[in-house]
Short mmCIF file of C-alpha atoms and ligand atoms in Angstrom, two decimals:
data_model
loop_
_atom_site.label_atom_id
_atom_site.label_comp_id
_atom_site.label_asym_id
_atom_site.label_seq_id
_atom_site.Cartn_x
_atom_site.Cartn_y
_atom_site.Cartn_z
CA UNK A 1 101.32 92.15 102.05
CA UNK A 2 103.17 88.76 101.19
CA UNK A 3 101.23 88.79 97.94
CA UNK A 4 101.72 92.20 96.97
CA UNK A 5 105.53 92.53 97.62
CA UNK A 6 106.20 89.11 96.14
CA UNK A 7 104.36 89.97 92.86
CA UNK A 8 106.15 93.42 92.66
CA UNK A 9 109.48 91.44 92.79
CA UNK A 10 108.40 89.35 89.97
CA UNK A 11 107.27 92.23 88.01
CA UNK A 12 110.50 93.77 88.64
CA UNK A 13 112.43 90.80 87.39
CA UNK A 14 110.68 91.04 84.09
CA UNK A 15 110.76 94.89 83.62
CA UNK A 16 114.24 95.29 84.64
CA UNK A 17 115.84 93.30 81.95
CA UNK A 18 113.62 94.99 79.29
CA UNK A 19 114.97 98.54 80.47
CA UNK A 20 118.48 97.22 80.54
CA UNK A 21 117.87 95.97 77.07
CA UNK A 22 116.65 99.38 75.91
CA UNK A 23 120.19 100.70 76.60
CA UNK A 24 121.29 98.68 73.74
CA UNK A 25 119.27 100.30 71.03
CA UNK A 26 121.72 101.29 68.58
CA UNK A 27 121.24 103.42 65.55
CA UNK A 28 121.57 101.75 62.14
CA UNK A 29 120.39 98.41 63.03
CA UNK A 30 117.41 97.46 61.31
CA UNK A 31 115.38 95.24 63.69
CA UNK A 32 116.76 95.73 67.15
CA UNK A 33 115.08 92.54 68.63
CA UNK A 34 116.32 90.18 65.96
CA UNK A 35 119.83 91.78 65.91
CA UNK A 36 120.07 91.34 69.68
CA UNK A 37 118.58 87.86 70.02
CA UNK A 38 121.28 86.48 72.23
CA UNK A 39 121.07 89.48 74.69
CA UNK A 40 117.17 89.11 74.76
CA UNK A 41 117.61 85.36 75.37
CA UNK A 42 120.23 86.13 78.41
CA UNK A 43 118.05 88.76 79.83
CA UNK A 44 114.89 86.69 79.74
CA UNK A 45 116.63 83.61 81.02
CA UNK A 46 117.58 85.67 84.10
CA UNK A 47 114.00 87.00 84.42
CA UNK A 48 112.79 83.42 84.47
CA UNK A 49 115.47 82.16 87.09
CA UNK A 50 114.68 84.93 89.28
CA UNK A 51 110.94 84.59 89.09
CA UNK A 52 110.93 81.02 89.74
CA UNK A 53 113.26 81.30 92.66
CA UNK A 54 111.07 83.95 94.30
CA UNK A 55 107.70 82.88 93.93
CA UNK A 56 104.86 84.39 95.84
CA UNK A 57 101.68 83.20 97.58
CA UNK A 58 98.51 84.17 95.79
CA UNK A 59 95.76 85.12 98.39
CA UNK A 60 96.08 81.90 100.33
CA UNK A 61 99.26 79.98 101.06
CA UNK A 62 98.00 76.97 99.11
CA UNK A 63 98.65 78.93 95.90
CA UNK A 64 102.23 79.61 95.31
CA UNK A 65 102.70 81.42 91.95
CA UNK A 66 105.35 82.98 89.70
CA UNK A 67 105.32 85.06 86.44
CA UNK A 68 107.78 83.02 84.62
CA UNK A 69 105.33 82.51 81.87
CA UNK A 70 105.67 86.28 80.98
CA UNK A 71 109.12 86.22 79.66
CA UNK A 72 108.66 82.97 77.94
CA UNK A 73 105.57 84.33 76.11
CA UNK A 74 106.88 87.83 75.30
CA UNK A 75 110.42 86.27 74.41
CA UNK A 76 108.74 83.95 72.07
CA UNK A 77 106.49 86.54 70.35
CA UNK A 78 109.36 89.10 69.97
CA UNK A 79 112.34 86.86 69.63
CA UNK A 80 111.12 83.74 67.71
CA UNK A 81 111.46 79.88 67.95
CA UNK A 82 115.15 79.79 68.94
CA UNK A 83 114.60 82.22 71.92
CA UNK A 84 111.73 80.36 72.89
CA UNK A 85 113.35 76.92 72.67
CA UNK A 86 116.23 78.32 75.02
CA UNK A 87 114.04 79.90 77.43
CA UNK A 88 111.98 76.61 77.56
CA UNK A 89 115.13 74.79 78.39
CA UNK A 90 116.00 77.26 81.13
CA UNK A 91 112.60 77.08 82.63
CA UNK A 92 112.47 73.44 82.57
CA UNK A 93 115.65 72.87 84.28
CA UNK A 94 114.86 75.31 86.79
CA UNK A 95 111.44 73.46 87.49
CA UNK A 96 113.13 70.27 87.78
CA UNK A 97 115.76 71.60 90.21
CA UNK A 98 113.25 73.26 92.33
CA UNK A 99 111.11 69.79 92.08
CA UNK A 100 108.18 69.01 94.19
CA UNK A 101 104.57 68.56 93.23
CA UNK A 102 103.23 69.62 89.94
CA UNK A 103 106.58 69.38 88.06
CA UNK A 104 105.07 67.31 85.23
CA UNK A 105 102.15 69.54 84.57
CA UNK A 106 104.51 72.77 84.90
CA UNK A 107 107.06 71.50 82.23
CA UNK A 108 104.16 70.37 80.05
CA UNK A 109 102.49 73.75 80.18
CA UNK A 110 106.10 75.42 79.44
CA UNK A 111 106.50 73.16 76.62
CA UNK A 112 103.14 74.01 75.15
CA UNK A 113 104.13 77.61 75.34
CA UNK A 114 107.56 77.07 74.02
CA UNK A 115 106.18 75.17 70.87
CA UNK A 116 102.90 77.22 70.20
CA UNK A 117 103.79 80.76 70.78
CA UNK A 118 106.55 80.94 68.08
CA UNK A 119 103.94 79.72 65.64
CA UNK A 120 101.82 82.67 66.39
CA UNK A 121 104.81 84.92 65.90
CA UNK A 122 104.70 85.63 62.20
CA UNK A 123 101.07 86.66 62.49
CA UNK A 124 101.82 88.64 65.51
CA UNK A 125 104.21 90.77 64.02
CA UNK A 126 101.88 91.72 61.23
CA UNK A 127 99.39 93.02 63.60
CA UNK A 128 98.38 96.60 64.65
CA UNK A 129 99.50 97.83 67.94
CA UNK A 130 96.01 97.45 69.76
CA UNK A 131 95.73 93.84 68.32
CA UNK A 132 99.06 92.94 69.31
CA UNK A 133 98.40 94.02 72.97
CA UNK A 134 95.24 92.31 73.14
CA UNK A 135 96.95 89.12 71.81
CA UNK A 136 99.58 89.22 74.16
CA UNK A 137 96.94 89.41 76.93
CA UNK A 138 94.80 86.53 75.63
CA UNK A 139 97.95 84.20 75.03
CA UNK A 140 98.99 84.81 78.50
CA UNK A 141 95.69 84.67 80.09
CA UNK A 142 94.78 81.23 78.37
CA UNK A 143 98.32 79.71 78.77
CA UNK A 144 97.49 79.38 82.51
CA UNK A 145 94.20 77.80 82.06
CA UNK A 146 96.27 75.01 80.43
CA UNK A 147 97.75 74.29 84.00
CA UNK A 148 94.13 73.95 85.22
CA UNK A 149 92.87 71.81 82.45
CA UNK A 150 95.96 69.53 82.17
CA UNK A 151 95.57 68.99 85.98
CA UNK A 152 91.93 68.13 85.73
CA UNK A 153 92.21 65.86 82.57
CA UNK A 154 95.42 64.16 82.92
CA UNK A 155 96.00 63.94 86.77
CA UNK A 156 92.39 64.08 87.90
CA UNK A 157 93.09 67.25 90.05
CA UNK A 158 89.79 68.79 90.87
CA UNK A 159 89.08 72.21 89.63
CA UNK A 160 88.49 74.44 92.59
CA UNK A 161 88.56 78.23 93.48
CA UNK A 162 88.08 78.88 89.69
CA UNK A 163 86.79 82.39 90.19
CA UNK A 164 88.51 83.73 93.17
CA UNK A 165 92.07 82.50 92.56
CA UNK A 166 92.47 81.09 88.97
CA UNK A 167 90.63 83.79 87.22
CA UNK A 168 92.46 86.53 89.08
CA UNK A 169 95.89 84.74 88.45
CA UNK A 170 95.04 84.63 84.76
CA UNK A 171 94.20 88.29 84.75
CA UNK A 172 97.30 89.19 86.81
CA UNK A 173 99.50 87.34 84.49
CA UNK A 174 97.77 88.90 81.28
CA UNK A 175 98.32 92.27 82.61
CA UNK A 176 102.03 91.84 83.48
CA UNK A 177 102.51 90.46 79.88
CA UNK A 178 100.70 93.48 78.55
CA UNK A 179 103.01 95.75 80.42
CA UNK A 180 106.09 93.93 79.16
CA UNK A 181 104.81 94.11 75.62
CA UNK A 182 104.06 97.86 76.01
CA UNK A 183 107.66 98.57 76.94
CA UNK A 184 108.92 96.40 74.11
CA UNK A 185 106.82 98.18 71.66
CA UNK A 186 107.86 101.53 73.01
CA UNK A 187 111.68 100.55 72.45
CA UNK A 188 110.76 99.45 69.05
CA UNK A 189 109.07 102.62 68.22
CA UNK A 190 111.91 104.63 69.41
CA UNK A 191 114.45 102.48 67.48
CA UNK A 192 112.20 103.00 64.34
CA UNK A 193 112.16 106.82 64.89
CA UNK A 194 115.72 106.82 65.44
CA UNK A 195 116.51 105.05 62.19
CA UNK A 196 114.21 107.17 60.07
CA UNK A 197 115.94 110.21 61.56
CA UNK A 198 119.26 109.03 60.45
CA UNK A 199 118.10 108.16 56.94
CA UNK A 200 116.29 111.49 56.67
CA UNK A 201 119.67 113.31 57.63
CA UNK A 202 121.49 111.02 55.08
CA UNK A 203 119.06 111.71 52.28
CA UNK A 204 119.25 115.47 53.31
CA UNK A 205 123.19 115.45 53.00
CA UNK A 206 122.90 113.65 49.54
CA UNK A 207 120.45 116.11 48.10
CA UNK A 208 122.56 119.06 49.45
CA UNK A 209 125.46 117.28 47.70
CA UNK A 210 123.76 116.97 44.31
CA UNK A 211 122.84 120.57 44.21
CA UNK A 212 126.35 121.63 45.32
CA UNK A 213 127.96 119.30 42.77
CA UNK A 214 125.93 120.36 39.84
CA UNK A 215 126.47 123.98 40.67
CA UNK A 216 130.16 123.22 41.04
CA UNK A 217 130.25 121.42 37.93
CA UNK A 218 128.71 124.28 35.92
CA UNK A 219 131.88 126.43 36.20
CA UNK A 220 134.35 124.04 34.48
CA UNK A 221 131.93 123.20 31.95
CA UNK A 222 131.24 126.76 31.15
CA UNK A 223 134.93 127.29 30.88
CA UNK A 224 135.38 124.37 28.53
CA UNK A 225 132.34 125.69 26.49
CA UNK A 226 133.85 129.08 26.02
CA UNK A 227 137.23 127.95 24.79
CA UNK A 228 135.78 125.56 22.31
CA UNK A 229 133.64 128.32 20.97
CA UNK A 230 136.55 130.76 20.77
CA UNK A 231 138.49 128.10 18.78
CA UNK A 232 135.57 127.39 16.53
CA UNK A 233 135.17 131.32 15.78
CA UNK A 234 138.69 132.20 15.32
CA UNK A 235 141.76 130.86 13.76
CA UNK A 236 144.41 130.64 16.48
CA UNK A 237 148.16 129.84 16.12
CA UNK A 238 149.14 126.30 16.98
CA UNK A 239 150.78 127.64 20.17
CA UNK A 240 147.72 129.43 21.36
CA UNK A 241 145.52 126.38 20.55
CA UNK A 242 147.80 124.25 22.76
CA UNK A 243 147.47 126.68 25.47
CA UNK A 244 143.79 126.53 25.24
CA UNK A 245 143.98 122.72 25.27
CA UNK A 246 145.71 122.97 28.48
CA UNK A 247 143.34 125.02 30.10
CA UNK A 248 140.45 122.80 28.73
CA UNK A 249 142.14 119.64 30.30
CA UNK A 250 142.70 121.37 33.58
CA UNK A 251 138.91 122.17 33.73
CA UNK A 252 137.99 118.66 32.92
CA UNK A 253 140.47 117.53 35.67
CA UNK A 254 138.71 119.64 38.09
CA UNK A 255 135.11 118.45 37.11
CA UNK A 256 136.53 114.88 37.25
CA UNK A 257 137.88 115.22 40.82
CA UNK A 258 134.81 116.58 42.05
CA UNK A 259 132.83 113.81 40.61
CA UNK A 260 135.06 111.49 42.17
CA UNK A 261 134.73 113.00 45.62
CA UNK A 262 130.99 112.98 45.33
CA UNK A 263 130.39 109.58 43.86
CA UNK A 264 132.42 107.60 46.57
CA UNK A 265 130.31 109.09 49.18
CA UNK A 266 126.88 109.00 47.39
CA UNK A 267 127.13 105.34 46.42
CA UNK A 268 124.77 103.66 48.95
CA UNK A 269 126.06 100.15 48.73
CA UNK A 270 129.40 99.52 50.30
CA UNK A 271 131.91 97.67 48.08
CA UNK A 272 133.40 94.45 48.99
CA UNK A 273 135.72 94.28 52.07
CA UNK A 274 138.85 92.36 51.29
CA UNK A 275 142.04 91.89 52.95
CA UNK A 276 144.60 94.30 51.35
CA UNK A 277 148.41 94.91 51.78
CA UNK A 278 148.66 98.50 52.83
CA UNK A 279 152.27 98.35 51.16
CA UNK A 280 150.75 97.55 47.80
CA UNK A 281 148.18 100.06 47.94
CA UNK A 282 150.46 102.85 49.21
CA UNK A 283 152.83 102.18 46.40
CA UNK A 284 149.84 102.27 43.86
CA UNK A 285 148.95 105.68 45.14
CA UNK A 286 152.38 106.90 44.87
CA UNK A 287 152.45 105.92 41.26
CA UNK A 288 149.26 107.84 40.65
CA UNK A 289 150.31 110.89 42.63
CA UNK A 290 153.88 111.09 41.64
CA UNK A 291 153.49 113.33 38.73
CA UNK A 292 151.22 115.70 40.54
CA UNK A 293 153.56 115.92 43.57
CA UNK A 294 156.56 116.39 41.35
CA UNK A 295 154.91 119.28 39.51
CA UNK A 296 154.22 120.98 42.78
CA UNK A 297 157.77 120.49 43.86
CA UNK A 298 156.96 117.99 46.42
CA UNK A 299 159.24 115.12 47.39
CA UNK A 300 157.37 112.13 48.82
CA UNK A 301 159.43 110.30 51.37
CA UNK A 302 158.56 106.89 52.30
CA UNK A 303 159.91 106.39 55.94
CA UNK A 304 159.15 102.80 56.25
CA UNK A 305 156.52 100.44 54.54
CA UNK A 306 155.69 97.43 56.95
CA UNK A 307 155.29 94.54 54.18
CA UNK A 308 153.13 92.59 56.60
CA UNK A 309 150.66 95.35 57.19
CA UNK A 310 147.28 94.20 56.04
CA UNK A 311 143.79 95.56 56.81
CA UNK A 312 140.15 94.63 55.85
CA UNK A 313 139.07 97.56 53.35
CA UNK A 314 137.26 98.38 50.16
CA UNK A 315 140.25 98.95 47.82
CA UNK A 316 138.53 101.83 45.79
CA UNK A 317 137.52 103.63 48.80
CA UNK A 318 140.80 103.23 50.66
CA UNK A 319 142.59 104.71 47.63
CA UNK A 320 140.23 107.56 47.55
CA UNK A 321 140.76 108.28 51.30
CA UNK A 322 144.58 108.12 51.21
CA UNK A 323 144.60 110.24 47.80
CA UNK A 324 142.30 113.02 49.59
CA UNK A 325 144.79 113.20 52.40
CA UNK A 326 147.85 113.27 50.28
CA UNK A 327 146.39 115.70 47.92
CA UNK A 328 145.60 118.04 50.69
CA UNK A 329 149.16 117.80 51.98
CA UNK A 330 150.45 118.71 48.68
CA UNK A 331 148.03 121.54 48.40
CA UNK A 332 149.12 122.79 51.88
CA UNK A 333 152.73 123.30 50.66
CA UNK A 334 152.38 125.68 47.74
CA UNK A 335 156.08 126.40 47.72
CA UNK A 336 157.11 122.80 47.65
CA UNK A 337 158.33 120.71 50.43
CA UNK A 338 158.39 116.97 51.67
CA UNK A 339 155.58 114.60 52.40
CA UNK A 340 156.30 111.72 54.65
CA UNK A 341 154.66 108.45 54.74
CA UNK A 342 155.00 105.76 57.44
CA UNK A 343 153.31 102.45 57.71
CA UNK A 344 153.73 100.20 60.82
CA UNK A 345 151.88 97.58 62.76
CA UNK A 346 151.83 97.61 66.56
CA UNK A 347 149.79 95.41 68.73
CA UNK A 348 147.55 94.26 66.02
CA UNK A 349 146.96 97.60 64.76
CA UNK A 350 148.17 99.10 61.51
CA UNK A 351 149.12 102.79 61.64
CA UNK A 352 149.37 104.90 58.45
CA UNK A 353 151.20 108.14 59.14
CA UNK A 354 150.93 110.85 56.49
CA UNK A 355 152.76 114.16 57.53
CA UNK A 356 153.36 117.36 55.58
CA UNK A 357 155.27 120.49 56.30
CA UNK A 358 152.61 122.75 55.11
CA UNK A 359 150.59 125.52 56.48
CA UNK A 360 149.09 124.31 59.83
CA UNK A 361 145.50 124.09 60.72
CA UNK A 362 144.08 125.83 63.98
CA UNK A 363 142.42 123.83 66.51
CA UNK A 364 139.09 124.93 65.32
CA UNK A 365 139.82 123.83 61.68
CA UNK A 366 140.95 120.49 62.88
CA UNK A 367 137.70 119.95 64.72
CA UNK A 368 135.81 120.89 61.59
CA UNK A 369 137.68 118.48 59.41
CA UNK A 370 135.10 116.03 57.85
CA UNK A 371 132.31 118.44 57.93
CA UNK A 372 130.69 118.73 54.45
CA UNK A 373 131.81 121.79 52.40
CA UNK A 374 134.46 122.94 55.11
CA UNK A 375 137.11 124.54 53.01
CA UNK A 376 139.63 127.11 53.41
CA UNK A 377 140.69 127.16 49.98
CA UNK A 378 139.18 129.43 47.13
CA UNK A 379 138.82 126.57 44.87
CA UNK A 380 138.12 123.87 47.60
CA UNK A 381 134.95 121.65 47.63
CA UNK A 382 135.14 120.68 51.18
CA UNK A 383 134.07 117.31 50.25
CA UNK A 384 137.47 115.43 50.34
CA UNK A 385 137.98 115.07 54.14
CA UNK A 386 134.24 114.28 54.54
CA UNK A 387 134.63 111.34 52.24
CA UNK A 388 137.69 110.23 53.95
CA UNK A 389 136.37 110.38 57.29
CA UNK A 390 133.28 108.37 56.28
CA UNK A 391 135.29 105.88 54.38
CA UNK A 392 137.66 105.27 57.18
CA UNK A 393 134.93 104.98 59.68
CA UNK A 394 133.23 102.52 57.66
CA UNK A 395 136.48 100.21 57.63
CA UNK A 396 136.64 100.33 61.45
CA UNK A 397 139.56 102.74 61.36
CA UNK A 398 140.24 106.11 63.27
CA UNK A 399 141.82 109.09 62.36
CA UNK A 400 143.96 111.21 64.42
CA UNK A 401 145.04 114.64 63.25
CA UNK A 402 147.99 116.73 64.99
CA UNK A 403 148.73 119.99 63.52
CA UNK A 404 151.63 122.07 65.02
CA UNK A 405 153.21 125.28 64.43
CA UNK A 406 156.35 124.87 62.15
CA UNK A 407 155.70 121.18 61.75
CA UNK A 408 152.86 120.83 59.10
CA UNK A 409 150.14 118.46 59.64
CA UNK A 410 150.33 114.71 60.51
CA UNK A 411 147.34 112.38 59.73
CA UNK A 412 147.46 109.15 61.56
CA UNK A 413 144.98 106.35 60.31
CA UNK A 414 144.52 103.37 62.47
CA UNK A 415 143.13 100.24 61.58
CA UNK A 416 142.64 96.79 63.16
CA UNK A 417 145.10 94.60 61.62
CA UNK A 418 143.88 91.70 59.49
CA UNK A 419 145.33 88.11 58.92
CA UNK A 420 147.16 87.71 55.71
CA UNK A 421 145.53 84.51 54.45
CA UNK A 422 142.92 86.26 52.20
CA UNK A 423 145.19 88.89 50.66
CA UNK A 424 144.63 89.52 47.16
P1 ADP B 501 139.19 120.94 50.26
O1 ADP B 501 140.61 120.30 49.96
O2 ADP B 501 138.42 120.92 48.87
O3 ADP B 501 139.31 122.32 50.81
P2 ADP B 501 138.89 118.91 52.10
O4 ADP B 501 137.74 118.25 52.58
O5 ADP B 501 139.95 118.10 51.26
O6 ADP B 501 138.43 120.04 51.24
O7 ADP B 501 139.82 119.74 53.12
C1 ADP B 501 139.16 120.49 54.08
C2 ADP B 501 139.97 121.54 54.76
O8 ADP B 501 140.79 121.04 55.60
C3 ADP B 501 140.98 122.41 53.48
O9 ADP B 501 140.24 123.56 52.91
C4 ADP B 501 141.99 122.90 54.56
O10 ADP B 501 141.76 124.02 55.16
C5 ADP B 501 142.12 121.80 55.74
N1 ADP B 501 143.11 120.91 55.61
C6 ADP B 501 142.94 119.41 55.14
N2 ADP B 501 144.21 118.86 55.17
C7 ADP B 501 145.10 119.71 55.60
C8 ADP B 501 146.61 119.77 55.61
N3 ADP B 501 147.26 118.69 55.33
N4 ADP B 501 147.08 120.84 55.99
C9 ADP B 501 146.51 122.06 56.19
N5 ADP B 501 145.19 121.98 56.08
C10 ADP B 501 144.49 121.00 55.77
MG1 MG B 502 141.11 118.44 49.42
#
């Protein structure tokens, strides 16, 4: 009874941290066990400490045993040399504090595990599932035989009870290690599936996109072609020609803005994140959008522009995000009106408020913002907001939208404030 419940405790000390660990599986991380090494180290250190403090008698009360070698071996195999070194220190300190007979052999054994197992790690990571599991069993099995041999050769301890105790101990430890490895393999497999699902979804969106964009591009291109053919065929008055040029330019602009929307999203690598001054960027955007706003009878009012507000961002994409919001605001006020900009810093958070007086959105529309192809406009692409949302999320920012009757729509962008030192 003693043996069983003690052993079950030990097994629990090993399995529990792994299960806790599983809760940290996050999408998007490439190698979960590498990216969470610290977590792995802390949890397995806990396993070791608990195992060593609650050992169990094995068959007779002469043999007190614990499963500390399991987290050490599994930790070294999946975490690598640094994790292994740290776990060794934890186990050795624990063993010294516990004291008593056999401390020297135990620490020697732990040292051997801590040094030898990480050497096997690269080969281990290349193995097939079944080979991996077998290797874990063998490593765990033979690491215990070292205790026996070191005792015999270095300290002249006799080898007794080889079959009825030691062999069972070795098998016992081997099986628990396999159990731990199986759990970890399972977690890694889930992580892999999650990541490939995400990648698949992204590819799916991008290919949808490509189809949509090429389809959308056909309209303006056909328009341009038609006008040019007309001008080739007939002699038009200068006035008429200018009118055609105007239309052609408009079509080209439509195509351009579509490509802009598309490219920012489709570009797989993320540009450089630098500390930028929000004031400067907003001023830049005002310059770019000024003529467009004027021609639509829109007055852009800057309420306040905090000079100190700085955020970490990719300049190009930040522009794109702001331009998309301002453009929508302008488009929401077909009969003209005012567009307000307000930039402020509060508690290490930069807020950029962009408000229009245009047609408001329903709750349902607000919820759908950022969804690809969601557009209520006849000539809309429904890509602008999606790009804006994805860009701002990548910059650790948040978007709050409030749209109320008679007040228009307010977009509030919140970013963590950056320190000024590296501003460019
Ligand atoms: P598009 O502008 O091509 O329609 P967006 O992704 O930029 O696509 O916007 C999606 C939809 O969100 C718009 O069609 C519009 O219905 C709504 N919307 C976005 N911004 C505003 C706003 N400021 N006021 C009212 N509706 C808006
Ligand atoms: Mg838009």
